[in-house]
Amino acid sequence: MNDAEKMLLQLQALSHPVRLWIVAALTRERALYVSHLAREAGISRPLMKMHLRKLENAGLVASATGQADNGKMANFYRVTSFNLALSPETIAQVGPLPETLSVRGDSNV
Amino acid sequence: MNDAEKMLLQLQALSHPVRLWIVAALTRERALYVSHLAREAGISRPLMKMHLRKLENAGLVASATGQADNGKMANFYRVTSFNLALSPETIAQVGPLPETLSVRGDSNV
DNA sequence: TTTACATGTAATTTTTTTCTTACGCAATAT
DNA sequence: ATATTGCGTAAGAAAAAAATTACATGTAAA
């Protein structure tokens, strides 16, 4: 995966209100587990899991198994120390996205 | 519009390969008009217009009417000098998104 | 005048993403 | 034992985003 693809993946991961909230929550709380996050956010656990997966695929959060307050094993997430600088220059630098410049005929538009 | 909403709008605007390409192109070329951009990107003009509108709504590009090489009036776009720093800290700072914490009952999940 | 190229927009389809619901399994506490 | 709380996953509905297509207008050049 090149730089442009990675940047895109990170941007897509962060472009949702719930996922921004997750990052903020994990920044304040060090580590939280899935069910807990789902409750706090007011969404279902499967949905929370999907959001977390998206963030994890982009490398913005990481997961580990641990023990919750109540003794049950839980799936904890923490935020990674990413730093993404977005300016015209940094975007221009990463270069083209593969397959973005697909062959396509112009029409009467 | 608060900081969190603005950040989200910018993230959503940048989370698409074509729109990243547009920003890169406008960074290199100072200003380009819609039809020209559409041809270069290999997409239809209405679609290019939609992408540009999304970028413009986020304040990442700006438009102005001008004259193209061929004498025809054209709708030029240029990139603005935005600078968006994305890290756990900057995201945690912007605060909560309105209505993100909607009331919702837990179910058997 | 006809061709070419620029504009705008609306309606519709296609595709992707988001979200819900429902199932099953494991472990702890009552 | 039974309730509670954690986990995972898969199927399908709903919503949002992306993309196509088609129409209409204005102007410069051949």
PDB file of C-alpha atoms (C1' of nucleotides) in Angstrom:
ATOM      1  CA  MET A   1       0.000   0.000   0.000  1.00  0.00           C
ATOM      2  CA  ASN A   2       1.452   3.349  -1.037  1.00  0.00           C
ATOM      3  CA  ASP A   3       1.275   6.668   0.787  1.00  0.00           C
ATOM      4  CA  ALA A   4      -1.747   7.919  -1.083  1.00  0.00           C
ATOM      5  CA  GLU A   5      -3.751   4.801  -0.368  1.00  0.00           C
ATOM      6  CA  LYS A   6      -2.792   4.935   3.276  1.00  0.00           C
ATOM      7  CA  MET A   7      -3.793   8.577   3.527  1.00  0.00           C
ATOM      8  CA  LEU A   8      -7.112   7.820   1.897  1.00  0.00           C
ATOM      9  CA  LEU A   9      -7.751   4.959   4.269  1.00  0.00           C
ATOM     10  CA  GLN A  10      -7.076   7.177   7.257  1.00  0.00           C
ATOM     11  CA  LEU A  11      -9.273   9.941   5.907  1.00  0.00           C
ATOM     12  CA  GLN A  12     -12.130   7.573   5.260  1.00  0.00           C
ATOM     13  CA  ALA A  13     -11.741   6.162   8.740  1.00  0.00           C
ATOM     14  CA  LEU A  14     -11.974   9.601  10.320  1.00  0.00           C
ATOM     15  CA  SER A  15     -14.816  10.935   8.204  1.00  0.00           C
ATOM     16  CA  HIS A  16     -17.649   9.779  10.407  1.00  0.00           C
ATOM     17  CA  PRO A  17     -18.968  11.456  13.567  1.00  0.00           C
ATOM     18  CA  VAL A  18     -19.027   8.286  15.628  1.00  0.00           C
ATOM     19  CA  ARG A  19     -15.487   7.391  14.683  1.00  0.00           C
ATOM     20  CA  LEU A  20     -14.255  10.854  15.571  1.00  0.00           C
ATOM     21  CA  TRP A  21     -16.013  10.439  18.881  1.00  0.00           C
ATOM     22  CA  ILE A  22     -14.295   7.083  19.403  1.00  0.00           C
ATOM     23  CA  VAL A  23     -10.872   8.550  18.815  1.00  0.00           C
ATOM     24  CA  ALA A  24     -11.632  11.367  21.227  1.00  0.00           C
ATOM     25  CA  ALA A  25     -12.937   8.943  23.838  1.00  0.00           C
ATOM     26  CA  LEU A  26      -9.907   6.669  23.548  1.00  0.00           C
ATOM     27  CA  THR A  27      -7.621   9.644  23.746  1.00  0.00           C
ATOM     28  CA  ARG A  28      -9.126  10.642  27.074  1.00  0.00           C
ATOM     29  CA  GLU A  29      -9.572   7.163  28.503  1.00  0.00           C
ATOM     30  CA  ARG A  30      -6.459   5.264  27.482  1.00  0.00           C
ATOM     31  CA  ALA A  31      -8.319   2.036  26.696  1.00  0.00           C
ATOM     32  CA  LEU A  32     -11.941   0.958  26.503  1.00  0.00           C
ATOM     33  CA  TYR A  33     -13.682  -2.191  25.403  1.00  0.00           C
ATOM     34  CA  VAL A  34     -16.245  -2.638  22.674  1.00  0.00           C
ATOM     35  CA  SER A  35     -19.447  -3.054  24.681  1.00  0.00           C
ATOM     36  CA  HIS A  36     -18.530  -0.157  26.896  1.00  0.00           C
ATOM     37  CA  LEU A  37     -17.906   2.105  23.921  1.00  0.00           C
ATOM     38  CA  ALA A  38     -21.158   1.004  22.315  1.00  0.00           C
ATOM     39  CA  ARG A  39     -23.109   1.872  25.438  1.00  0.00           C
ATOM     40  CA  GLU A  40     -21.493   5.262  25.806  1.00  0.00           C
ATOM     41  CA  ALA A  41     -22.011   6.150  22.193  1.00  0.00           C
ATOM     42  CA  GLY A  42     -25.570   4.905  22.243  1.00  0.00           C
ATOM     43  CA  ILE A  43     -25.176   2.525  19.331  1.00  0.00           C
ATOM     44  CA  SER A  44     -25.343  -1.254  18.980  1.00  0.00           C
ATOM     45  CA  ARG A  45     -22.286  -3.350  19.646  1.00  0.00           C
ATOM     46  CA  PRO A  46     -22.049  -4.805  16.119  1.00  0.00           C
ATOM     47  CA  LEU A  47     -22.120  -1.280  14.745  1.00  0.00           C
ATOM     48  CA  MET A  48     -19.483  -0.123  17.177  1.00  0.00           C
ATOM     49  CA  LYS A  49     -17.372  -3.059  16.225  1.00  0.00           C
ATOM     50  CA  MET A  50     -17.615  -2.119  12.578  1.00  0.00           C
ATOM     51  CA  HIS A  51     -16.516   1.417  13.300  1.00  0.00           C
ATOM     52  CA  LEU A  52     -13.615   0.148  15.342  1.00  0.00           C
ATOM     53  CA  ARG A  53     -12.614  -2.230  12.586  1.00  0.00           C
ATOM     54  CA  LYS A  54     -12.510   0.640  10.153  1.00  0.00           C
ATOM     55  CA  LEU A  55     -10.298   2.641  12.463  1.00  0.00           C
ATOM     56  CA  GLU A  56      -8.098  -0.371  13.094  1.00  0.00           C
ATOM     57  CA  ASN A  57      -7.669  -1.090   9.396  1.00  0.00           C
ATOM     58  CA  ALA A  58      -6.414   2.433   8.992  1.00  0.00           C
ATOM     59  CA  GLY A  59      -3.966   1.922  11.846  1.00  0.00           C
ATOM     60  CA  LEU A  60      -5.553   4.598  13.994  1.00  0.00           C
ATOM     61  CA  VAL A  61      -6.506   2.296  16.858  1.00  0.00           C
ATOM     62  CA  ALA A  62      -5.243  -1.067  18.078  1.00  0.00           C
ATOM     63  CA  SER A  63      -6.926  -3.833  20.017  1.00  0.00           C
ATOM     64  CA  ALA A  64      -5.931  -6.280  22.711  1.00  0.00           C
ATOM     65  CA  THR A  65      -7.731  -8.740  24.918  1.00  0.00           C
ATOM     66  CA  GLY A  66      -7.929  -7.886  28.583  1.00  0.00           C
ATOM     67  CA  GLN A  67     -10.068  -8.103  31.652  1.00  0.00           C
ATOM     68  CA  ALA A  68     -12.909  -5.707  32.205  1.00  0.00           C
ATOM     69  CA  ASP A  69     -13.928  -4.282  35.569  1.00  0.00           C
ATOM     70  CA  ASN A  70     -16.475  -7.024  36.050  1.00  0.00           C
ATOM     71  CA  GLY A  71     -14.001  -9.826  35.523  1.00  0.00           C
ATOM     72  CA  LYS A  72     -15.182 -10.751  32.040  1.00  0.00           C
ATOM     73  CA  MET A  73     -12.671 -10.926  29.235  1.00  0.00           C
ATOM     74  CA  ALA A  74     -13.089  -7.985  26.924  1.00  0.00           C
ATOM     75  CA  ASN A  75     -11.730  -6.601  23.716  1.00  0.00           C
ATOM     76  CA  PHE A  76      -9.942  -3.377  24.529  1.00  0.00           C
ATOM     77  CA  TYR A  77      -9.068  -0.672  22.077  1.00  0.00           C
ATOM     78  CA  ARG A  78      -6.535   2.080  22.378  1.00  0.00           C
ATOM     79  CA  VAL A  79      -5.654   4.906  20.045  1.00  0.00           C
ATOM     80  CA  THR A  80      -2.317   4.854  18.245  1.00  0.00           C
ATOM     81  CA  SER A  81      -0.077   7.902  18.047  1.00  0.00           C
ATOM     82  CA  PHE A  82      -0.901   8.926  14.518  1.00  0.00           C
ATOM     83  CA  ASN A  83      -0.249  12.340  13.109  1.00  0.00           C
ATOM     84  CA  LEU A  84      -1.719  13.272   9.778  1.00  0.00           C
ATOM     85  CA  ALA A  85      -0.957  16.695   8.383  1.00  0.00           C
ATOM     86  CA  LEU A  86      -3.360  17.798   5.680  1.00  0.00           C
ATOM     87  CA  SER A  87      -2.518  20.768   3.521  1.00  0.00           C
ATOM     88  CA  PRO A  88      -2.485  21.334  -0.233  1.00  0.00           C
ATOM     89  CA  GLU A  89       1.229  20.567  -0.209  1.00  0.00           C
ATOM     90  CA  THR A  90       1.119  17.351   1.778  1.00  0.00           C
ATOM     91  CA  ILE A  91      -1.716  16.109  -0.400  1.00  0.00           C
ATOM     92  CA  ALA A  92       0.082  17.015  -3.594  1.00  0.00           C
ATOM     93  CA  GLN A  93       3.185  15.225  -2.372  1.00  0.00           C
ATOM     94  CA  VAL A  94       1.704  11.806  -1.816  1.00  0.00           C
ATOM     95  CA  GLY A  95       1.227  11.323  -5.520  1.00  0.00           C
ATOM     96  CA  PRO A  96      -1.492   9.726  -7.576  1.00  0.00           C
ATOM     97  CA  LEU A  97      -3.885   7.056  -6.470  1.00  0.00           C
ATOM     98  CA  PRO A  98      -3.549   3.865  -8.522  1.00  0.00           C
ATOM     99  CA  GLU A  99      -6.474   3.264 -10.834  1.00  0.00           C
ATOM    100  CA  THR A 100      -7.774   6.716 -10.222  1.00  0.00           C
ATOM    101  CA  LEU A 101      -6.739   7.695 -13.696  1.00  0.00           C
ATOM    102  CA  SER A 102      -8.719   5.020 -15.387  1.00  0.00           C
ATOM    103  CA  VAL A 103      -9.311   5.149 -19.110  1.00  0.00           C
ATOM    104  CA  ARG A 104     -12.607   6.716 -19.881  1.00  0.00           C
ATOM    105  CA  GLY A 105     -13.984   8.318 -23.005  1.00  0.00           C
ATOM    106  CA  ASP A 106     -15.444  11.795 -22.893  1.00  0.00           C
ATOM    107  CA  SER A 107     -19.000  12.194 -23.959  1.00  0.00           C
ATOM    108  CA  ASN A 108     -21.297  15.062 -24.693  1.00  0.00           C
ATOM    109  CA  VAL A 109     -21.348  16.634 -21.289  1.00  0.00           C
TER     110      VAL A 109
ATOM    111  CA  MET B   1     -21.018  25.519  12.699  1.00  0.00           C
ATOM    112  CA  ASN B   2     -18.660  24.461  15.460  1.00  0.00           C
ATOM    113  CA  ASP B   3     -15.110  23.152  15.161  1.00  0.00           C
ATOM    114  CA  ALA B   4     -16.082  19.512  15.218  1.00  0.00           C
ATOM    115  CA  GLU B   5     -18.591  19.916  12.442  1.00  0.00           C
ATOM    116  CA  LYS B   6     -16.113  21.835  10.354  1.00  0.00           C
ATOM    117  CA  MET B   7     -13.454  19.197  10.861  1.00  0.00           C
ATOM    118  CA  LEU B   8     -15.900  16.490   9.877  1.00  0.00           C
ATOM    119  CA  LEU B   9     -16.883  18.381   6.759  1.00  0.00           C
ATOM    120  CA  GLN B  10     -13.273  18.727   5.730  1.00  0.00           C
ATOM    121  CA  LEU B  11     -12.549  15.080   6.410  1.00  0.00           C
ATOM    122  CA  GLN B  12     -15.535  13.950   4.409  1.00  0.00           C
ATOM    123  CA  ALA B  13     -14.500  16.213   1.570  1.00  0.00           C
ATOM    124  CA  LEU B  14     -11.014  14.740   1.466  1.00  0.00           C
ATOM    125  CA  SER B  15     -12.002  11.118   1.855  1.00  0.00           C
ATOM    126  CA  HIS B  16     -12.416  10.357  -1.812  1.00  0.00           C
ATOM    127  CA  PRO B  17      -9.675   9.529  -4.339  1.00  0.00           C
ATOM    128  CA  VAL B  18     -10.943  11.915  -6.985  1.00  0.00           C
ATOM    129  CA  ARG B  19     -11.172  14.788  -4.554  1.00  0.00           C
ATOM    130  CA  LEU B  20      -7.663  14.155  -3.299  1.00  0.00           C
ATOM    131  CA  TRP B  21      -6.564  14.185  -6.910  1.00  0.00           C
ATOM    132  CA  ILE B  22      -8.365  17.491  -7.458  1.00  0.00           C
ATOM    133  CA  VAL B  23      -6.605  19.130  -4.545  1.00  0.00           C
ATOM    134  CA  ALA B  24      -3.275  17.857  -5.803  1.00  0.00           C
ATOM    135  CA  ALA B  25      -3.991  19.075  -9.322  1.00  0.00           C
ATOM    136  CA  LEU B  26      -5.070  22.529  -8.124  1.00  0.00           C
ATOM    137  CA  THR B  27      -2.016  22.743  -5.922  1.00  0.00           C
ATOM    138  CA  ARG B  28       0.250  22.206  -8.905  1.00  0.00           C
ATOM    139  CA  GLU B  29      -1.724  24.258 -11.413  1.00  0.00           C
ATOM    140  CA  ARG B  30      -2.913  27.308  -9.501  1.00  0.00           C
ATOM    141  CA  ALA B  31      -6.360  27.336 -11.122  1.00  0.00           C
ATOM    142  CA  LEU B  32      -8.314  25.078 -13.444  1.00  0.00           C
ATOM    143  CA  TYR B  33     -11.863  25.064 -14.746  1.00  0.00           C
ATOM    144  CA  VAL B  34     -14.484  22.398 -14.355  1.00  0.00           C
ATOM    145  CA  SER B  35     -14.565  20.872 -17.827  1.00  0.00           C
ATOM    146  CA  HIS B  36     -10.807  20.761 -17.940  1.00  0.00           C
ATOM    147  CA  LEU B  37     -10.619  18.985 -14.607  1.00  0.00           C
ATOM    148  CA  ALA B  38     -13.293  16.530 -15.667  1.00  0.00           C
ATOM    149  CA  ARG B  39     -11.387  15.648 -18.819  1.00  0.00           C
ATOM    150  CA  GLU B  40      -8.115  15.189 -16.986  1.00  0.00           C
ATOM    151  CA  ALA B  41      -9.649  13.067 -14.288  1.00  0.00           C
ATOM    152  CA  GLY B  42     -11.583  11.024 -16.820  1.00  0.00           C
ATOM    153  CA  ILE B  43     -14.968  11.588 -15.239  1.00  0.00           C
ATOM    154  CA  SER B  44     -18.133  13.341 -16.353  1.00  0.00           C
ATOM    155  CA  ARG B  45     -18.504  17.059 -15.828  1.00  0.00           C
ATOM    156  CA  PRO B  46     -21.582  16.818 -13.577  1.00  0.00           C
ATOM    157  CA  LEU B  47     -19.704  14.398 -11.386  1.00  0.00           C
ATOM    158  CA  MET B  48     -16.657  16.627 -11.272  1.00  0.00           C
ATOM    159  CA  LYS B  49     -18.892  19.506 -10.363  1.00  0.00           C
ATOM    160  CA  MET B  50     -20.318  17.547  -7.478  1.00  0.00           C
ATOM    161  CA  HIS B  51     -16.876  16.727  -6.162  1.00  0.00           C
ATOM    162  CA  LEU B  52     -15.855  20.351  -6.437  1.00  0.00           C
ATOM    163  CA  ARG B  53     -18.982  21.452  -4.639  1.00  0.00           C
ATOM    164  CA  LYS B  54     -18.149  19.127  -1.781  1.00  0.00           C
ATOM    165  CA  LEU B  55     -14.654  20.536  -1.540  1.00  0.00           C
ATOM    166  CA  GLU B  56     -15.977  24.064  -1.757  1.00  0.00           C
ATOM    167  CA  ASN B  57     -18.551  23.499   0.986  1.00  0.00           C
ATOM    168  CA  ALA B  58     -15.703  22.415   3.203  1.00  0.00           C
ATOM    169  CA  GLY B  59     -13.783  25.546   2.341  1.00  0.00           C
ATOM    170  CA  LEU B  60     -10.928  23.649   0.742  1.00  0.00           C
ATOM    171  CA  VAL B  61     -11.310  25.168  -2.707  1.00  0.00           C
ATOM    172  CA  ALA B  62     -12.829  28.375  -4.044  1.00  0.00           C
ATOM    173  CA  SER B  63     -14.320  29.252  -7.401  1.00  0.00           C
ATOM    174  CA  ALA B  64     -14.375  32.273  -9.661  1.00  0.00           C
ATOM    175  CA  THR B  65     -15.472  32.992 -13.175  1.00  0.00           C
ATOM    176  CA  GLY B  66     -12.731  33.663 -15.680  1.00  0.00           C
ATOM    177  CA  GLN B  67     -11.682  33.245 -19.238  1.00  0.00           C
ATOM    178  CA  ALA B  68     -10.316  29.951 -20.486  1.00  0.00           C
ATOM    179  CA  ASP B  69      -7.535  29.616 -23.041  1.00  0.00           C
ATOM    180  CA  ASN B  70     -10.064  29.371 -25.813  1.00  0.00           C
ATOM    181  CA  GLY B  71     -11.790  32.616 -24.947  1.00  0.00           C
ATOM    182  CA  LYS B  72     -14.862  31.003 -23.442  1.00  0.00           C
ATOM    183  CA  MET B  73     -15.946  31.968 -19.979  1.00  0.00           C
ATOM    184  CA  ALA B  74     -15.221  29.216 -17.527  1.00  0.00           C
ATOM    185  CA  ASN B  75     -15.652  28.381 -13.893  1.00  0.00           C
ATOM    186  CA  PHE B  76     -12.222  28.268 -12.327  1.00  0.00           C
ATOM    187  CA  TYR B  77     -11.295  26.628  -9.083  1.00  0.00           C
ATOM    188  CA  ARG B  78      -8.297  27.174  -6.898  1.00  0.00           C
ATOM    189  CA  VAL B  79      -7.220  25.519  -3.692  1.00  0.00           C
ATOM    190  CA  THR B  80      -7.356  27.469  -0.443  1.00  0.00           C
ATOM    191  CA  SER B  81      -4.521  27.444   2.044  1.00  0.00           C
ATOM    192  CA  PHE B  82      -5.995  25.056   4.538  1.00  0.00           C
ATOM    193  CA  ASN B  83      -4.019  23.202   7.134  1.00  0.00           C
ATOM    194  CA  LEU B  84      -5.655  20.405   9.046  1.00  0.00           C
ATOM    195  CA  ALA B  85      -3.631  18.639  11.712  1.00  0.00           C
ATOM    196  CA  LEU B  86      -5.033  15.273  12.674  1.00  0.00           C
ATOM    197  CA  SER B  87      -3.784  13.554  15.794  1.00  0.00           C
ATOM    198  CA  PRO B  88      -5.523  11.989  18.780  1.00  0.00           C
ATOM    199  CA  GLU B  89      -5.042  15.251  20.632  1.00  0.00           C
ATOM    200  CA  THR B  90      -6.387  17.599  17.978  1.00  0.00           C
ATOM    201  CA  ILE B  91      -9.401  15.351  17.532  1.00  0.00           C
ATOM    202  CA  ALA B  92     -10.053  15.137  21.251  1.00  0.00           C
ATOM    203  CA  GLN B  93      -9.843  18.907  21.516  1.00  0.00           C
ATOM    204  CA  VAL B  94     -12.593  19.803  19.087  1.00  0.00           C
ATOM    205  CA  GLY B  95     -15.207  18.411  21.382  1.00  0.00           C
ATOM    206  CA  PRO B  96     -18.386  16.473  20.779  1.00  0.00           C
ATOM    207  CA  LEU B  97     -20.472  16.477  17.652  1.00  0.00           C
ATOM    208  CA  PRO B  98     -24.009  17.734  18.278  1.00  0.00           C
ATOM    209  CA  GLU B  99     -26.614  15.008  18.149  1.00  0.00           C
ATOM    210  CA  THR B 100     -23.959  12.358  18.110  1.00  0.00           C
ATOM    211  CA  LEU B 101     -24.900  11.414  21.619  1.00  0.00           C
ATOM    212  CA  SER B 102     -28.490  10.731  20.840  1.00  0.00           C
ATOM    213  CA  VAL B 103     -30.660   8.857  23.278  1.00  0.00           C
ATOM    214  CA  ARG B 104     -30.898   5.238  22.403  1.00  0.00           C
ATOM    215  CA  GLY B 105     -31.923   2.235  24.424  1.00  0.00           C
ATOM    216  CA  ASP B 106     -29.648  -0.769  24.669  1.00  0.00           C
ATOM    217  CA  SER B 107     -30.952  -4.056  23.485  1.00  0.00           C
ATOM    218  CA  ASN B 108     -29.817  -7.633  23.698  1.00  0.00           C
ATOM    219  CA  VAL B 109     -26.621  -7.325  21.723  1.00  0.00           C
TER     220      VAL B 109
ATOM    221  C1'  DT C   1     -25.202  29.099 -39.584  1.00  0.00           C
ATOM    222  C1'  DT C   2     -23.179  25.375 -37.847  1.00  0.00           C
ATOM    223  C1'  DT C   3     -19.741  23.350 -34.849  1.00  0.00           C
ATOM    224  C1'  DA C   4     -17.439  23.194 -30.634  1.00  0.00           C
ATOM    225  C1'  DC C   5     -17.034  24.039 -26.032  1.00  0.00           C
ATOM    226  C1'  DA C   6     -18.269  26.230 -21.966  1.00  0.00           C
ATOM    227  C1'  DT C   7     -22.089  26.565 -18.518  1.00  0.00           C
ATOM    228  C1'  DG C   8     -26.192  24.895 -15.250  1.00  0.00           C
ATOM    229  C1'  DT C   9     -29.398  21.515 -13.283  1.00  0.00           C
ATOM    230  C1'  DA C  10     -32.707  17.709 -12.520  1.00  0.00           C
ATOM    231  C1'  DA C  11     -33.939  12.907 -12.481  1.00  0.00           C
ATOM    232  C1'  DT C  12     -32.509   8.488 -12.027  1.00  0.00           C
ATOM    233  C1'  DT C  13     -29.677   4.550 -11.302  1.00  0.00           C
ATOM    234  C1'  DT C  14     -25.911   2.261  -9.164  1.00  0.00           C
ATOM    235  C1'  DT C  15     -22.867   1.479  -5.553  1.00  0.00           C
ATOM    236  C1'  DT C  16     -21.232   1.865  -1.026  1.00  0.00           C
ATOM    237  C1'  DT C  17     -21.784   2.581   3.624  1.00  0.00           C
ATOM    238  C1'  DT C  18     -24.269   2.409   7.646  1.00  0.00           C
ATOM    239  C1'  DC C  19     -27.257   0.174  10.732  1.00  0.00           C
ATOM    240  C1'  DT C  20     -30.407  -3.364  12.684  1.00  0.00           C
ATOM    241  C1'  DT C  21     -31.576  -7.733  13.995  1.00  0.00           C
ATOM    242  C1'  DA C  22     -30.818 -12.248  15.203  1.00  0.00           C
ATOM    243  C1'  DC C  23     -28.225 -16.074  16.063  1.00  0.00           C
ATOM    244  C1'  DG C  24     -24.655 -18.816  18.883  1.00  0.00           C
ATOM    245  C1'  DC C  25     -20.829 -19.391  22.497  1.00  0.00           C
ATOM    246  C1'  DA C  26     -18.160 -18.491  27.010  1.00  0.00           C
ATOM    247  C1'  DA C  27     -17.571 -16.909  31.677  1.00  0.00           C
ATOM    248  C1'  DT C  28     -18.930 -14.695  35.951  1.00  0.00           C
ATOM    249  C1'  DA C  29     -22.141 -13.693  39.625  1.00  0.00           C
ATOM    250  C1'  DT C  30     -26.640 -14.594  42.012  1.00  0.00           C
TER     251       DT C  30
ATOM    252  C1'  DA D   1     -29.523 -23.309  37.292  1.00  0.00           C
ATOM    253  C1'  DT D   2     -30.340 -18.733  35.621  1.00  0.00           C
ATOM    254  C1'  DA D   3     -29.422 -14.197  34.677  1.00  0.00           C
ATOM    255  C1'  DT D   4     -25.980 -10.998  33.113  1.00  0.00           C
ATOM    256  C1'  DT D   5     -22.349  -9.515  30.363  1.00  0.00           C
ATOM    257  C1'  DG D   6     -18.800 -10.212  27.419  1.00  0.00           C
ATOM    258  C1'  DC D   7     -17.545 -12.076  22.693  1.00  0.00           C
ATOM    259  C1'  DG D   8     -18.109 -13.133  17.273  1.00  0.00           C
ATOM    260  C1'  DT D   9     -20.587 -13.190  12.932  1.00  0.00           C
ATOM    261  C1'  DA D  10     -23.854 -13.115   9.185  1.00  0.00           C
ATOM    262  C1'  DA D  11     -28.043 -11.617   6.673  1.00  0.00           C
ATOM    263  C1'  DG D  12     -30.730  -8.059   5.216  1.00  0.00           C
ATOM    264  C1'  DA D  13     -32.789  -3.342   5.487  1.00  0.00           C
ATOM    265  C1'  DA D  14     -32.093   1.503   5.239  1.00  0.00           C
ATOM    266  C1'  DA D  15     -29.649   5.492   4.149  1.00  0.00           C
ATOM    267  C1'  DA D  16     -26.178   8.100   1.959  1.00  0.00           C
ATOM    268  C1'  DA D  17     -22.889   8.878  -1.597  1.00  0.00           C
ATOM    269  C1'  DA D  18     -21.424   8.439  -6.152  1.00  0.00           C
ATOM    270  C1'  DA D  19     -22.183   8.321 -10.898  1.00  0.00           C
ATOM    271  C1'  DT D  20     -24.845   8.474 -15.267  1.00  0.00           C
ATOM    272  C1'  DT D  21     -27.813  10.472 -18.397  1.00  0.00           C
ATOM    273  C1'  DA D  22     -30.391  13.910 -20.435  1.00  0.00           C
ATOM    274  C1'  DC D  23     -31.955  18.287 -20.960  1.00  0.00           C
ATOM    275  C1'  DA D  24     -31.388  23.411 -21.791  1.00  0.00           C
ATOM    276  C1'  DT D  25     -28.483  27.945 -22.392  1.00  0.00           C
ATOM    277  C1'  DG D  26     -24.652  31.135 -24.022  1.00  0.00           C
ATOM    278  C1'  DT D  27     -20.719  32.385 -26.806  1.00  0.00           C
ATOM    279  C1'  DA D  28     -16.637  32.145 -29.809  1.00  0.00           C
ATOM    280  C1'  DA D  29     -14.753  30.476 -33.977  1.00  0.00           C
ATOM    281  C1'  DA D  30     -14.947  28.217 -38.606  1.00  0.00           C
TER     282       DA D  30
END
